Amino acid sequence: MQFGIFSVGDVTPDPTTGRTPTERERIKAMVAIALKAEEVGLDVFATGEHHNPPFVPSSPTTMLGYIAARTERLVLSTSTTLITTNDPVKIAEDFAMLQHLADGRVDLMMGRGNTGPVYPWFGKDIREGINLAVENYNLLHRLWREDVVNWEGTFRTPLQGFTSTPRPLDGVAPFVWHGSIRSPEIAEQAAFYGDGFFHNNIFWPADHTKRMVELYRARYAHYGHGTPEQAVVGLGGQVFMRRNSQDAVREFRPYFDVAPVYGHGPSLEDFTEQTPLTVGSPQQVIEKTLAFRDYAGDYQRQLFLMDHAGLPLKTVLEQLDLLGEEVVPVLREEFAKGRPATVPDAPTHASLLAGKAGKGAKAATAADEEGVRV
Amino acid sequence: MRLVVVSAGLSVPSSTRLLADRLAAVAAADRAAGEPAAEVRVIELRDLAVDIAHTFTTGFPAPPLADAFAAVAGADGVIAVTPVFSASYSGLFKSFFDALSVTDEDALTGTPVLIGATGGTARHSLVLDHALRPLFAHLKAVVVPTGVYAASEDWGAEGLDARIERAAGELAALAAGLSTARAPRPARDSFEEVTPFAERLAALRPGG
């Protein structure tokens, strides 16, 4: 099972000091956070993509390419890549390039984006959001798997004899997750392709997440990719920890109370009761995270949101120390218990390449047996 | 027959709740011989005010509000009564239905709704037809022809009872028809209605 962090990339004033980081500071902080993630033994760093203030990460592959050069093991991902407003051809090219530079340590998560004006800024219509996701991803999927693509669709200019370059590393497309909080259509899309499904869990009650994941698992099996238990599931989570849980609550409350998205709303206590947010000791984080399995089943990837609401970099790095040293080792051990051997790990470049070689070998053997030259 | 009363009165007791209770009592009593007694559930929005506001910051209803939404979605008839504030329904009343429709946009589709309003004077009685009726038309409810407006003076005058009788009778007739004609309607379940992906994809193919 993979553990990592995902960043929204918001530039938010620290409510305890009133200070707002500069864009440069925030961008450099995201890099420092990614490097720290590798240092403390996490597996994944994912960045959001936004095209409006107060967010900085408009160019994810630039940032991830830089991080790739400064890390060895970390898988670089997104949360999310906008499949609606980006040109799928450019996504295919950018991420294949990143794959080569990062030696395959790349996957990505498709998302639609929920900021209305971004659509018209990129010449798109938000009312077509689902259809854009469907058509664009279908093209992206082909561009990574077919050397020469002839294509015609509704939203993009046609392609004749087009080859997206560079070709994916070793001929293996980056693994794709589809992220959605409330659209069953996206769970269906992930299932159709046998891709991963990520539910960003964090602001929603468990029963909602449960139903989305159940739908995805059932449809994954329906499309013949494996059993429901073998579907590839990722979940979000959000935590703030101090060794003493009262200290965590005291320190996080001023951030929580005015946080973008849910600030000025329910109390910290109500919110932690109704959603997966955990503010407390590492042990409390462990217990709450392990309970995700009760409603999502054995899953493959757990990403935590750690750097938001104006938390200073120093605090975030301390959080990552706690996460890497005290929480994730226990989670790895506990999640492994009772996990059926048939439940796969999250696909990586290496596993996808091995799978491809395996299939190739099988095909070759079958062909030999039939006396056909391949 | 399941009747759900939504009352946006703020004082305890309130004239809004008083009107709502009168309407509910008459509608519930209006049943054919042998028909089981109506179930009446009263939702006081005052009790849910904070949860309603939080829905706008969190995007999901807290459990007590989710329970109220489920009751409304499962009702055979709804009695919705608001005080008049600033020449319209109260903000709390509107917010409840805003939050409801964000959570379940078909919660009131096809449901008979009796609209009522209370005010200090009769000057605002057209609020029923200029504010409440369009709101429930938008929510695709079936608004009964008679709405009931009760100004302070109406509580001591003739005529209110007759309007209550007529409106509640209209609601009971529509709701009774529904309660026998259809199974209890669960809240809309988008997880049960997923379009198979291939269909969605095919619809986007040029000429498809």
XYZ file of C-alpha atoms in Angstrom:
582
model
C 0.000 0.000 0.000
C 1.216 3.473 -0.859
C 1.174 6.461 1.484
C 1.744 9.993 0.442
C 0.620 13.569 0.519
C -1.308 15.794 -1.800
C -1.196 19.540 -1.973
C -3.814 21.964 -3.184
C -1.176 24.663 -3.539
C -3.178 27.451 -1.964
C -1.563 30.693 -0.893
C -3.391 31.398 2.343
C -2.527 33.892 5.064
C -1.416 32.324 8.306
C -4.366 33.328 10.524
C -2.192 33.370 13.626
C 0.252 35.911 12.230
C -1.676 37.486 9.350
C 1.288 36.869 7.075
C 0.718 35.675 3.498
C 3.587 33.845 1.828
C 4.710 35.090 -1.569
C 4.059 32.861 -4.555
C 7.746 32.064 -4.724
C 7.794 31.081 -1.063
C 4.761 28.887 -1.513
C 6.120 27.174 -4.608
C 9.451 26.535 -2.910
C 7.573 25.310 0.160
C 5.702 22.761 -1.959
C 9.045 21.488 -3.239
C 10.472 21.339 0.283
C 7.385 19.399 1.373
C 7.811 16.924 -1.481
C 11.485 16.382 -0.650
C 10.556 15.895 2.985
C 7.971 13.321 1.964
C 10.681 11.209 0.408
C 13.023 11.781 3.345
C 10.486 10.490 5.888
C 9.682 7.420 3.827
C 6.443 8.354 2.121
C 5.738 6.984 -1.347
C 3.799 9.641 -3.233
C 3.673 13.409 -3.707
C 0.763 14.826 -5.682
C 0.167 18.430 -6.648
C -3.091 20.091 -7.595
C -3.612 22.104 -10.748
C -5.270 25.497 -10.624
C -5.514 28.469 -12.914
C -6.711 31.145 -10.545
C -5.448 32.892 -7.424
C -4.916 32.112 -4.572
C -3.406 28.930 -5.994
C 0.097 28.587 -7.453
C 0.395 25.206 -9.194
C -0.731 25.951 -12.743
C 2.097 23.944 -14.262
C 2.303 20.567 -12.534
C 4.817 18.826 -14.793
C 7.264 21.714 -14.398
C 7.102 21.367 -10.643
C 7.129 17.569 -10.696
C 10.065 17.515 -13.136
C 12.064 19.647 -10.722
C 11.130 17.409 -7.802
C 11.965 14.331 -9.871
C 15.503 15.600 -10.312
C 15.911 15.963 -6.576
C 14.385 12.685 -5.418
C 15.110 9.011 -5.900
C 12.066 6.989 -4.950
C 9.082 9.293 -4.645
C 6.209 8.682 -7.069
C 5.114 11.997 -8.582
C 1.438 12.454 -9.160
C -1.324 15.013 -9.449
C -4.462 15.844 -7.505
C -5.829 16.531 -10.008
C -4.920 17.059 -13.663
C -7.747 18.904 -15.383
C -8.952 16.571 -18.084
C -11.723 18.996 -19.039
C -9.863 22.199 -19.837
C -6.410 20.882 -20.795
C -5.762 19.613 -24.280
C -5.432 15.833 -23.954
C -2.624 15.938 -26.516
C -0.606 18.240 -24.281
C -1.290 16.057 -21.238
C -0.080 13.026 -23.186
C 3.132 14.812 -24.163
C 3.853 16.503 -20.837
C 3.432 13.402 -18.734
C 5.286 11.112 -21.123
C 8.185 13.576 -20.986
C 7.999 13.584 -17.192
C 7.925 9.789 -17.185
C 11.245 9.641 -19.039
C 12.886 12.266 -16.851
C 11.629 10.624 -13.646
C 12.480 7.085 -14.766
C 8.875 6.051 -14.580
C 8.060 7.479 -11.144
C 4.936 9.125 -12.499
C 1.223 8.644 -12.403
C -1.620 11.121 -12.508
C -5.120 11.696 -11.336
C -7.798 13.016 -13.636
C -10.246 15.572 -12.319
C -12.790 17.929 -13.817
C -12.178 21.069 -11.815
C -15.040 22.897 -10.189
C -14.112 26.527 -10.763
C -16.685 27.837 -13.216
C -14.689 30.619 -14.923
C -11.727 28.332 -15.679
C -13.791 26.593 -18.336
C -14.502 29.684 -20.453
C -10.938 30.918 -19.915
C -9.854 27.764 -21.714
C -12.633 27.952 -24.268
C -14.786 25.262 -22.662
C -18.285 25.001 -21.187
C -18.658 23.728 -17.612
C -22.035 22.200 -18.489
C -20.099 19.804 -20.716
C -17.777 18.896 -17.826
C -18.578 15.190 -17.759
C -18.579 14.881 -21.535
C -15.240 16.706 -21.766
C -13.784 14.302 -19.218
C -15.146 11.337 -21.168
C -13.979 12.385 -24.621
C -10.638 13.926 -23.635
C -9.605 10.974 -21.538
C -10.569 8.549 -24.248
C -8.226 10.378 -26.609
C -5.448 10.583 -24.003
C -5.771 6.850 -23.393
C -5.311 6.170 -27.092
C -2.422 8.617 -27.546
C -0.385 6.676 -24.994
C -1.231 3.290 -26.456
C -1.330 3.792 -30.219
C 1.718 5.060 -32.076
C -0.339 6.692 -34.797
C -3.742 8.100 -33.960
C -6.526 9.128 -36.288
C -9.217 10.710 -34.219
C -12.314 12.827 -34.490
C -14.515 13.986 -31.638
C -16.840 16.699 -30.431
C -14.601 19.042 -28.491
C -11.207 19.089 -30.175
C -9.888 19.548 -33.659
C -9.439 16.159 -35.401
C -6.107 14.353 -35.563
C -4.860 12.581 -38.665
C -1.708 10.493 -38.514
C -0.718 12.017 -35.183
C 2.021 10.561 -32.996
C 2.328 11.966 -29.492
C 5.973 12.306 -28.517
C 7.851 11.215 -26.607
C 6.222 7.810 -26.540
C 5.543 6.601 -22.979
C 8.587 5.155 -21.228
C 9.071 1.489 -22.204
C 5.781 1.691 -24.070
C 3.922 1.743 -20.748
C 1.373 4.496 -20.226
C 1.467 6.215 -16.843
C -1.091 4.737 -14.470
C -4.185 6.893 -14.193
C -6.476 7.542 -11.269
C -9.807 9.249 -11.679
C -10.760 11.529 -8.840
C -14.282 12.527 -8.025
C -16.146 13.422 -4.882
C -19.722 13.267 -6.030
C -20.003 12.116 -9.640
C -20.856 8.431 -10.081
C -20.118 8.935 -13.803
C -16.422 9.257 -12.979
C -16.384 6.101 -10.857
C -17.962 4.417 -13.880
C -15.286 5.835 -16.173
C -12.462 4.599 -13.928
C -14.074 1.155 -13.822
C -14.529 1.016 -17.588
C -10.811 1.459 -18.231
C -9.652 -0.570 -15.249
C -7.960 2.580 -13.940
C -7.744 3.638 -10.320
C -10.449 5.558 -8.507
C -9.553 8.160 -5.917
C -12.084 9.565 -3.502
C -10.954 12.674 -1.771
C -12.885 11.592 1.248
C -11.823 14.499 3.404
C -14.814 16.797 3.543
C -17.456 14.131 3.250
C -19.218 11.709 5.534
C -18.040 8.117 5.293
C -21.308 6.700 3.974
C -21.003 8.834 0.840
C -17.439 7.704 0.161
C -18.502 4.138 0.782
C -21.162 4.260 -1.909
C -18.870 5.829 -4.489
C -16.183 3.211 -3.849
C -18.713 0.366 -3.895
C -20.045 1.549 -7.230
C -16.536 1.717 -8.674
C -15.638 -1.739 -7.375
C -18.822 -3.319 -8.736
C -18.378 -1.736 -12.150
C -14.651 -2.618 -12.229
C -15.645 -6.253 -11.895
C -18.484 -5.776 -14.397
C -15.964 -4.673 -17.024
C -13.869 -7.768 -16.402
C -10.774 -6.214 -14.869
C -10.859 -8.444 -11.799
C -12.921 -8.972 -8.694
C -14.415 -5.973 -6.872
C -11.745 -6.456 -4.197
C -9.017 -6.071 -6.812
C -10.144 -2.642 -7.993
C -7.574 0.069 -7.342
C -8.813 2.526 -4.741
C -7.215 5.631 -3.306
C -8.504 7.820 -0.498
C -7.752 11.264 0.787
C -7.292 12.149 4.390
C -6.506 15.192 6.409
C -4.748 15.269 9.736
C -3.066 17.539 12.199
C -1.017 15.928 14.905
C 0.866 16.668 18.053
C 2.029 14.037 20.498
C -0.555 15.327 22.943
C -3.978 15.531 21.314
C -5.012 18.665 23.252
C -1.982 20.451 21.841
C -3.020 19.446 18.317
C -6.533 20.789 18.805
C -5.309 24.026 20.365
C -2.753 24.666 17.641
C -4.942 23.709 14.679
C -8.184 25.388 15.724
C -7.307 28.913 14.520
C -6.392 27.431 11.131
C -9.481 25.243 11.001
C -11.856 28.033 11.964
C -11.003 30.188 8.959
C -9.774 27.523 6.539
C -10.827 27.908 2.914
C -13.503 25.381 1.925
C -14.909 24.580 5.359
C -13.946 27.480 7.587
C -16.597 29.568 9.335
C -18.724 26.441 9.431
C -19.185 23.631 11.933
C -16.954 23.380 14.958
C -13.719 21.430 14.774
C -15.338 18.837 17.004
C -18.420 18.384 14.787
C -16.341 18.289 11.641
C -13.928 15.682 12.963
C -16.899 13.596 14.039
C -18.667 13.795 10.666
C -15.709 13.587 8.273
C -12.312 11.850 8.155
C -10.499 14.962 9.440
C -8.410 13.944 12.432
C -6.863 16.438 14.822
C -5.077 14.733 17.649
C -2.273 12.364 18.539
C -0.513 10.079 16.056
C -2.365 7.188 17.674
C -5.722 8.832 16.941
C -4.674 9.377 13.333
C -3.697 5.733 13.071
C -7.024 4.562 14.455
C -9.125 6.815 12.265
C -7.173 6.006 9.105
C -7.336 2.262 9.729
C -11.099 2.616 9.969
C -11.245 3.859 6.350
C -10.816 0.229 5.388
C -14.119 -0.597 7.102
C -16.042 1.296 4.451
C -13.667 1.355 1.463
C -12.281 -2.178 1.680
C -8.580 -2.991 1.317
C -7.198 -0.154 -0.736
C -4.029 0.860 -2.492
C -3.205 4.489 -1.873
C -3.684 6.836 1.041
C -2.873 10.494 0.482
C -2.962 13.076 3.252
C -3.552 16.790 2.882
C -0.980 18.417 5.168
C -0.124 21.878 3.832
C -3.128 24.120 3.643
C -5.109 26.766 5.506
C -1.993 28.868 5.939
C -0.014 26.416 8.066
C 3.633 27.557 8.060
C 6.199 25.387 6.286
C 8.005 24.618 9.537
C 4.808 23.174 11.006
C 4.074 21.159 7.890
C 7.564 19.652 7.952
C 7.071 18.709 11.616
C 3.776 17.092 10.640
C 5.556 15.090 7.960
C 8.118 13.891 10.501
C 5.300 12.598 12.683
C 3.512 11.095 9.707
C 6.605 9.354 8.379
C 8.065 8.238 11.676
C 5.095 7.402 13.858
C 2.009 6.956 11.719
C 2.812 5.417 8.351
C 5.031 2.557 9.631
C 2.154 1.429 11.861
C -0.380 1.878 9.074
C 1.748 -0.220 6.720
C 1.914 -2.988 9.262
C -1.745 -2.854 10.269
C -3.174 -2.506 6.757
C -1.131 -5.556 5.715
C -2.878 -7.647 8.363
C -5.795 -9.591 7.004
C -5.231 -8.207 3.521
C -5.963 -10.995 1.044
C -3.032 -11.925 -1.203
C -5.302 -11.391 -4.196
C -5.603 -7.661 -3.462
C -2.967 -5.970 -5.633
C -0.693 -3.090 -4.691
C -1.059 0.208 -6.500
C 0.351 -0.173 -10.005
C 3.799 1.346 -10.575
C 5.842 1.685 -13.721
C 7.794 -1.438 -12.738
C 4.676 -3.521 -12.103
C 2.996 -2.338 -15.300
C 6.141 -3.114 -17.278
C 6.361 -6.578 -15.724
C 2.684 -7.123 -16.508
C 3.255 -6.104 -20.096
C 6.285 -8.388 -20.417
C 4.239 -11.203 -18.885
C 1.448 -10.668 -21.366
C 3.941 -10.406 -24.230
C 5.585 -13.664 -23.175
C 2.217 -15.372 -22.915
C 1.217 -14.119 -26.335
C 4.539 -15.274 -27.758
C 4.152 -18.724 -26.192
C 0.616 -19.058 -27.478
C 1.762 -17.970 -30.918
C 4.625 -20.501 -30.881
C 2.247 -23.254 -29.956
C 0.115 -22.379 -32.891
C 3.176 -22.315 -35.101
C 2.809 -18.677 -35.912
C 5.801 -16.406 -36.230
C 5.521 -13.247 -34.212
C -50.322 9.010 4.175
C -47.110 10.698 5.245
C -47.461 14.437 5.797
C -44.410 16.532 6.508
C -44.809 20.007 7.933
C -41.991 22.497 7.433
C -42.367 25.488 9.706
C -40.027 28.449 9.594
C -41.512 30.262 12.580
C -38.923 31.568 14.978
C -40.663 32.364 18.241
C -41.964 29.652 20.536
C -44.858 29.381 20.138
C -45.115 31.054 16.746
C -48.143 31.962 14.679
C -46.405 30.239 11.747
C -46.324 26.975 13.678
C -49.906 27.574 14.802
C -51.038 27.881 11.187
C -48.952 24.880 10.176
C -50.488 22.749 12.906
C -54.025 23.754 11.935
C -53.366 22.880 8.318
C -51.781 19.562 9.285
C -54.589 18.601 11.646
C -57.274 19.212 9.035
C -55.322 17.486 6.253
C -54.598 14.481 8.472
C -58.252 14.197 9.520
C -59.416 14.252 5.921
C -59.377 10.573 5.127
C -61.751 7.988 3.844
C -63.257 5.409 6.180
C -60.885 2.537 6.784
C -57.852 4.467 5.668
C -55.025 4.353 8.207
C -54.282 7.509 10.160
C -51.884 9.896 8.521
C -48.350 10.127 9.883
C -47.464 13.734 10.530
C -43.875 14.837 11.006
C -43.175 18.444 11.915
C -39.824 19.953 11.001
C -39.088 23.170 12.893
C -36.419 24.980 10.921
C -35.354 26.949 13.983
C -33.963 23.728 15.453
C -31.985 23.091 12.282
C -30.885 26.675 11.611
C -27.203 26.093 12.335
C -27.062 22.834 10.392
C -28.753 24.539 7.446
C -26.121 27.297 7.457
C -23.328 24.730 7.730
C -24.553 22.958 4.630
C -23.430 25.997 2.689
C -19.930 25.833 4.140
C -19.420 22.063 4.110
C -21.494 20.907 1.139
C -23.216 18.111 3.019
C -26.070 18.070 5.561
C -25.294 17.156 9.161
C -27.189 14.023 10.318
C -30.267 15.779 11.815
C -30.725 17.812 8.632
C -30.146 14.790 6.409
C -32.910 13.080 8.351
C -35.262 16.035 7.726
C -34.391 15.978 4.021
C -35.176 12.284 3.829
C -38.549 12.907 5.482
C -39.415 15.615 2.959
C -38.300 13.451 0.034
C -40.419 10.573 1.309
C -43.548 12.634 2.025
C -46.871 12.158 0.238
C -47.658 15.780 1.019
C -45.775 18.736 2.417
C -47.138 21.722 4.302
C -44.633 24.577 4.067
C -45.283 27.661 6.147
C -43.096 30.719 6.565
C -43.348 34.079 8.239
C -43.094 37.026 5.869
C -39.783 38.847 6.211
C -38.953 41.845 4.039
C -41.827 41.166 1.634
C -40.931 37.503 1.040
C -40.356 34.133 2.680
C -37.771 34.154 5.452
C -34.145 33.532 4.584
C -34.133 30.456 6.778
C -37.100 29.015 4.885
C -35.406 29.608 1.519
C -32.100 28.285 2.804
C -33.714 25.026 3.883
C -35.080 24.439 0.409
C -31.826 25.608 -1.217
C -29.853 23.124 0.844
C -32.448 20.437 0.159
C -32.296 20.873 -3.590
C -28.485 20.871 -3.606
C -28.528 17.593 -1.684
C -31.365 15.981 -3.644
C -32.611 18.034 -6.566
C -35.672 15.822 -7.020
C -36.677 15.732 -3.361
C -39.965 17.519 -4.064
C -40.560 16.500 -7.662
C -44.231 15.655 -8.028
C -44.952 16.107 -4.340
C -48.139 18.020 -3.415
C -47.235 21.082 -1.380
C -49.573 23.335 0.553
C -48.069 26.790 0.958
C -48.811 29.026 3.915
C -47.486 32.289 5.259
C -48.045 34.507 8.257
C -47.567 38.219 8.714
C -48.456 41.159 10.881
C -50.869 42.585 8.337
C -52.695 41.356 5.263
C -50.678 43.681 3.027
C -48.215 40.906 2.165
C -50.697 38.158 1.395
C -49.612 37.982 -2.246
C -46.273 36.629 -1.019
C -47.918 33.240 -1.454
C -48.342 33.710 -5.165
C -45.388 35.956 -5.893
C -42.728 34.160 -3.842
C -43.724 30.747 -2.496
C -45.556 29.453 -5.540
C -42.689 30.135 -7.988
C -40.189 28.617 -5.541
C -42.113 25.348 -5.386
C -42.825 25.412 -9.102
C -39.062 25.552 -9.607
C -38.664 22.570 -7.291
C -41.182 20.737 -9.497
C -43.675 20.307 -6.680
C -47.425 20.256 -7.271
C -48.600 23.339 -5.392
C -52.220 23.046 -4.290
C -54.497 25.777 -5.652
C -55.348 27.356 -2.307
C -52.585 28.909 -0.259
C -53.291 30.169 3.231
C -52.103 33.523 4.475
C -52.808 34.421 8.086
C -52.328 38.009 9.215
C -52.571 38.812 12.912
C -56.131 40.068 12.452
C -57.192 36.793 10.790
C -56.822 34.924 14.064
C -59.825 36.873 15.348
C -61.823 37.066 12.155
C -64.033 34.788 10.168
C -62.721 33.176 6.997
C -59.391 31.679 8.075
C -60.986 28.379 9.059
C -62.686 28.073 5.694
C -59.447 28.698 3.847
C -57.637 26.178 6.021
C -60.365 23.602 5.335
C -60.263 24.164 1.618
C -56.463 24.144 1.308
C -55.982 21.133 3.606
C -58.701 19.263 1.725
C -56.947 19.913 -1.579
C -53.664 18.696 -0.149
C -55.234 15.601 1.414
C -56.914 14.647 -1.851
C -53.666 14.867 -3.809
C -51.552 13.256 -1.118
C -53.991 10.383 -0.527
C -53.947 9.641 -4.238
C -50.181 9.497 -4.141
C -49.929 7.437 -0.987
C -51.969 4.664 -2.555
C -50.709 5.094 -6.111
C -47.013 4.865 -5.407
C -44.618 3.063 -3.154
C -42.785 5.188 -0.609
C -40.344 7.157 -2.686
C -36.781 6.948 -1.480
C -34.482 9.920 -1.957
C -33.099 10.048 -5.481
C -30.231 7.618 -5.781
C -27.687 8.691 -8.357
C -25.670 5.550 -7.668
C -28.451 3.420 -9.132
C -28.720 5.461 -12.309
C -25.274 5.319 -13.839
C -25.190 5.417 -17.620
C -22.955 2.618 -18.917
C -19.707 4.223 -20.033
C -19.783 2.922 -23.594
C -23.115 4.692 -24.143
C -21.712 7.937 -22.873
C -18.681 7.624 -25.116
C -20.691 6.639 -28.154
C -22.923 9.687 -27.733
C -19.883 11.903 -28.274
C -18.732 10.286 -31.505
C -19.379 12.504 -34.513
C -22.538 11.284 -36.152
C -23.220 9.130 -33.056
